mmCIF file of C-alpha atoms in Angstrom:
data_model
loop_
_atom_site.group_PDB
_atom_site.id
_atom_site.type_symbol
_atom_site.label_atom_id
_atom_site.label_comp_id
_atom_site.label_asym_id
_atom_site.label_seq_id
_atom_site.Cartn_x
_atom_site.Cartn_y
_atom_site.Cartn_z
ATOM 1 C CA MET A 31 80.059 108.797 60.116
ATOM 2 C CA LYS A 32 83.422 110.511 59.726
ATOM 3 C CA LYS A 33 86.393 108.183 59.303
ATOM 4 C CA PRO A 34 88.770 108.624 62.276
ATOM 5 C CA ASN A 35 92.253 110.049 61.817
ATOM 6 C CA ILE A 36 94.690 107.132 62.279
ATOM 7 C CA THR A 37 98.437 107.772 62.512
ATOM 8 C CA ILE A 38 101.330 105.308 62.780
ATOM 9 C CA ARG A 39 104.709 106.635 63.894
ATOM 10 C CA LYS A 40 107.917 105.641 65.641
ATOM 11 C CA ALA A 41 107.585 105.855 69.392
ATOM 12 C CA THR A 42 109.576 108.417 71.327
ATOM 13 C CA ILE A 43 110.462 108.368 74.996
ATOM 14 C CA ASN A 44 107.415 110.619 75.519
ATOM 15 C CA ASP A 45 105.214 107.693 74.373
ATOM 16 C CA HIS A 46 106.718 105.390 76.975
ATOM 17 C CA GLN A 47 103.673 105.214 79.283
ATOM 18 C CA GLY A 48 101.313 104.536 76.381
ATOM 19 C CA VAL A 49 103.480 101.668 75.192
ATOM 20 C CA ILE A 50 103.701 100.203 78.715
ATOM 21 C CA LYS A 51 99.907 100.422 79.145
ATOM 22 C CA TYR A 52 99.339 98.258 76.097
ATOM 23 C CA ALA A 53 102.301 95.968 76.732
ATOM 24 C CA LEU A 54 100.697 95.062 80.068
ATOM 25 C CA LYS A 55 97.345 94.475 78.352
ATOM 26 C CA LEU A 56 99.125 92.130 75.940
ATOM 27 C CA VAL A 57 100.692 90.254 78.871
ATOM 28 C CA HIS A 58 97.288 89.870 80.549
ATOM 29 C CA GLN A 59 95.653 88.760 77.292
ATOM 30 C CA HIS A 60 98.215 85.994 76.944
ATOM 31 C CA GLN A 61 97.897 84.983 80.584
ATOM 32 C CA ASN A 62 94.163 84.564 80.001
ATOM 33 C CA PHE A 63 94.953 82.297 77.053
ATOM 34 C CA ASN A 64 97.359 80.087 79.002
ATOM 35 C CA PRO A 65 98.627 81.050 82.490
ATOM 36 C CA LEU A 66 101.089 78.159 82.562
ATOM 37 C CA ARG A 67 102.860 79.325 79.381
ATOM 38 C CA PHE A 68 102.572 83.102 79.827
ATOM 39 C CA VAL A 69 103.600 84.571 83.158
ATOM 40 C CA GLU A 70 103.778 87.968 84.789
ATOM 41 C CA PHE A 71 107.104 88.624 86.475
ATOM 42 C CA ALA A 72 107.770 90.383 89.754
ATOM 43 C CA ASN A 73 107.878 94.129 89.118
ATOM 44 C CA HIS A 74 106.641 93.427 85.581
ATOM 45 C CA GLU A 75 105.545 97.008 84.908
ATOM 46 C CA GLN A 76 108.927 98.419 85.991
ATOM 47 C CA GLN A 77 110.748 95.779 83.954
ATOM 48 C CA LEU A 78 108.690 96.721 80.889
ATOM 49 C CA PHE A 79 109.364 100.398 81.573
ATOM 50 C CA ASP A 80 113.125 99.784 81.650
ATOM 51 C CA PHE A 81 112.997 97.421 78.657
ATOM 52 C CA PHE A 82 111.106 99.799 76.368
ATOM 53 C CA ALA A 83 113.228 102.781 77.453
ATOM 54 C CA GLU A 84 116.145 100.900 75.856
ATOM 55 C CA GLU A 85 114.276 99.515 72.839
ATOM 56 C CA ILE A 86 112.778 102.871 71.795
ATOM 57 C CA VAL A 87 116.319 104.117 71.122
ATOM 58 C CA ASN A 88 117.847 100.792 69.990
ATOM 59 C CA SER A 89 119.063 101.020 66.375
ATOM 60 C CA LYS A 90 118.231 97.314 65.875
ATOM 61 C CA ALA A 91 114.634 97.741 67.035
ATOM 62 C CA VAL A 92 111.553 99.714 66.113
ATOM 63 C CA VAL A 93 108.721 100.553 68.475
ATOM 64 C CA LEU A 94 105.702 101.964 66.674
ATOM 65 C CA VAL A 95 102.602 103.565 68.137
ATOM 66 C CA VAL A 96 99.221 103.865 66.506
ATOM 67 C CA GLU A 97 97.078 106.863 67.308
ATOM 68 C CA VAL A 98 93.405 107.447 66.665
ATOM 69 C CA GLU A 99 92.517 111.130 66.852
ATOM 70 C CA ASN A 100 95.950 111.827 68.423
ATOM 71 C CA GLU A 101 95.512 109.307 71.250
ATOM 72 C CA ILE A 102 97.744 106.214 71.469
ATOM 73 C CA VAL A 103 95.601 103.099 71.104
ATOM 74 C CA GLY A 104 98.272 100.478 70.454
ATOM 75 C CA TYR A 105 101.845 99.660 69.576
ATOM 76 C CA SER A 106 104.145 97.180 67.917
ATOM 77 C CA PHE A 107 107.682 96.100 68.721
ATOM 78 C CA ILE A 108 110.014 94.785 66.014
ATOM 79 C CA ARG A 109 113.631 93.838 66.661
ATOM 80 C CA LEU A 110 116.428 92.345 64.603
ATOM 81 C CA GLU A 111 117.568 89.164 66.350
ATOM 82 C CA GLU A 112 120.881 87.406 65.814
ATOM 83 C CA SER A 113 121.068 83.971 64.243
ATOM 84 C CA SER A 114 120.502 81.092 66.649
ATOM 85 C CA LEU A 115 122.154 77.713 66.565
ATOM 86 C CA VAL A 116 119.608 76.416 69.088
ATOM 87 C CA ASP A 117 116.591 77.553 67.059
ATOM 88 C CA ILE A 118 118.290 76.810 63.717
ATOM 89 C CA ALA A 119 117.272 80.340 62.729
ATOM 90 C CA PRO A 120 118.953 82.978 60.603
ATOM 91 C CA ALA A 121 119.385 86.555 61.740
ATOM 92 C CA SER A 122 115.912 87.959 61.243
ATOM 93 C CA ALA A 123 113.417 90.568 62.287
ATOM 94 C CA TRP A 124 110.854 89.498 64.851
ATOM 95 C CA LEU A 125 107.502 91.120 65.403
ATOM 96 C CA HIS A 126 107.527 90.484 69.137
ATOM 97 C CA ASP A 127 104.441 92.537 70.041
ATOM 98 C CA ILE A 128 101.454 94.049 68.319
ATOM 99 C CA TYR A 129 98.423 95.235 70.251
ATOM 100 C CA ILE A 130 95.402 97.414 69.477
ATOM 101 C CA ASP A 131 93.045 98.637 72.199
ATOM 102 C CA GLU A 132 89.550 97.177 72.047
ATOM 103 C CA SER A 133 88.133 100.668 71.402
ATOM 104 C CA ALA A 134 90.097 100.957 68.152
ATOM 105 C CA ARG A 135 89.476 97.490 66.742
ATOM 106 C CA GLY A 136 87.520 97.400 63.528
ATOM 107 C CA LEU A 137 88.772 100.819 62.399
ATOM 108 C CA GLY A 138 91.638 99.444 60.285
ATOM 109 C CA ALA A 139 94.295 100.540 62.791
ATOM 110 C CA GLY A 140 95.576 96.977 63.245
ATOM 111 C CA LYS A 141 96.095 96.457 59.524
ATOM 112 C CA LEU A 142 97.890 99.791 59.224
ATOM 113 C CA LEU A 143 100.099 98.966 62.211
ATOM 114 C CA LEU A 144 100.908 95.525 60.812
ATOM 115 C CA ASN A 145 101.832 97.026 57.427
ATOM 116 C CA ALA A 146 104.038 99.614 59.142
ATOM 117 C CA SER A 147 105.655 96.832 61.183
ATOM 118 C CA VAL A 148 106.468 94.914 57.987
ATOM 119 C CA ASP A 149 107.985 98.090 56.531
ATOM 120 C CA ALA A 150 110.028 98.578 59.721
ATOM 121 C CA ALA A 151 111.379 95.023 59.428
ATOM 122 C CA LYS A 152 112.427 95.747 55.841
ATOM 123 C CA GLN A 153 114.197 98.922 57.004
ATOM 124 C CA LEU A 154 116.124 96.775 59.492
ATOM 125 C CA ALA A 155 117.447 94.973 56.377
ATOM 126 C CA SER A 156 115.965 91.616 57.318
ATOM 127 C CA GLN A 157 115.115 88.979 54.725
ATOM 128 C CA ILE A 158 112.264 87.564 56.826
ATOM 129 C CA LEU A 159 109.874 88.654 59.542
ATOM 130 C CA ILE A 160 108.935 86.097 62.195
ATOM 131 C CA LEU A 161 106.245 86.266 64.836
ATOM 132 C CA GLN A 162 104.579 84.000 67.345
ATOM 133 C CA VAL A 163 100.844 84.030 67.949
ATOM 134 C CA ALA A 164 98.957 82.379 70.793
ATOM 135 C CA ALA A 165 97.166 79.251 69.585
ATOM 136 C CA GLN A 166 93.893 80.593 71.022
ATOM 137 C CA ASN A 167 94.123 83.946 69.231
ATOM 138 C CA GLU A 168 92.064 83.128 66.144
ATOM 139 C CA PHE A 169 91.552 86.779 65.163
ATOM 140 C CA ALA A 170 95.300 87.488 65.123
ATOM 141 C CA LYS A 171 96.111 84.273 63.249
ATOM 142 C CA LYS A 172 93.656 85.235 60.509
ATOM 143 C CA LEU A 173 95.004 88.796 60.342
ATOM 144 C CA PHE A 174 98.571 87.527 59.963
ATOM 145 C CA GLU A 175 97.652 84.902 57.374
ATOM 146 C CA ASP A 176 95.689 87.498 55.386
ATOM 147 C CA HIS A 177 98.858 89.628 55.326
ATOM 148 C CA GLY A 178 101.084 86.873 53.916
ATOM 149 C CA PHE A 179 102.403 85.149 57.037
ATOM 150 C CA SER A 180 102.470 81.360 56.984
ATOM 151 C CA VAL A 181 103.012 78.770 59.689
ATOM 152 C CA ALA A 182 106.688 77.883 60.031
ATOM 153 C CA THR A 183 106.618 75.944 63.283
ATOM 154 C CA TYR A 184 104.301 74.886 66.075
ATOM 155 C CA GLU A 185 105.276 75.454 69.679
ATOM 156 C CA MET A 186 103.929 72.725 71.919
ATOM 157 C CA MET A 187 104.103 72.274 75.663
ATOM 158 C CA MET A 188 103.327 69.707 78.309
ATOM 159 C CA ASP A 189 102.370 70.372 81.911
ATOM 160 C CA LEU A 190 104.768 68.051 83.745
ATOM 161 C CA ASN A 191 102.709 68.383 86.929
ATOM 162 C CA ALA A 192 99.474 67.180 85.331
ATOM 163 C CA GLY A 193 98.348 63.572 85.699
#
């Protein structure tokens, strides 16, 4: 079987709809993990459309798309965030989103996109790259650990309306 042609590149405004498609899939994936923690906002698709229109051209952010045979099958979103007194965090790059369509999983596209995301964080001149991963997402946790990420904190929550 012929190995598919996989390309990673910076998103342009012409890739906007492809990014939004997968951003919504990422939202729904997280809602399935924990609907109390992860919510969909009113006009979520339009809000994502407006958000990524700004981030695609933001000099402190990088939106990457991954293509298999010239079709977008996923994206990542990396942004340099300012230091935070509340989070006791230095200015750092955050890998806010990374998503690969189910049809492209197992082809190596996710690993290539993660490597390109790490490179993008370095180009933003960050000393560290931080990400959050849903506790239920075992596949992603393993992928990140295999690429050198380690646990820095645990987010915990309590449902104040339960019991």
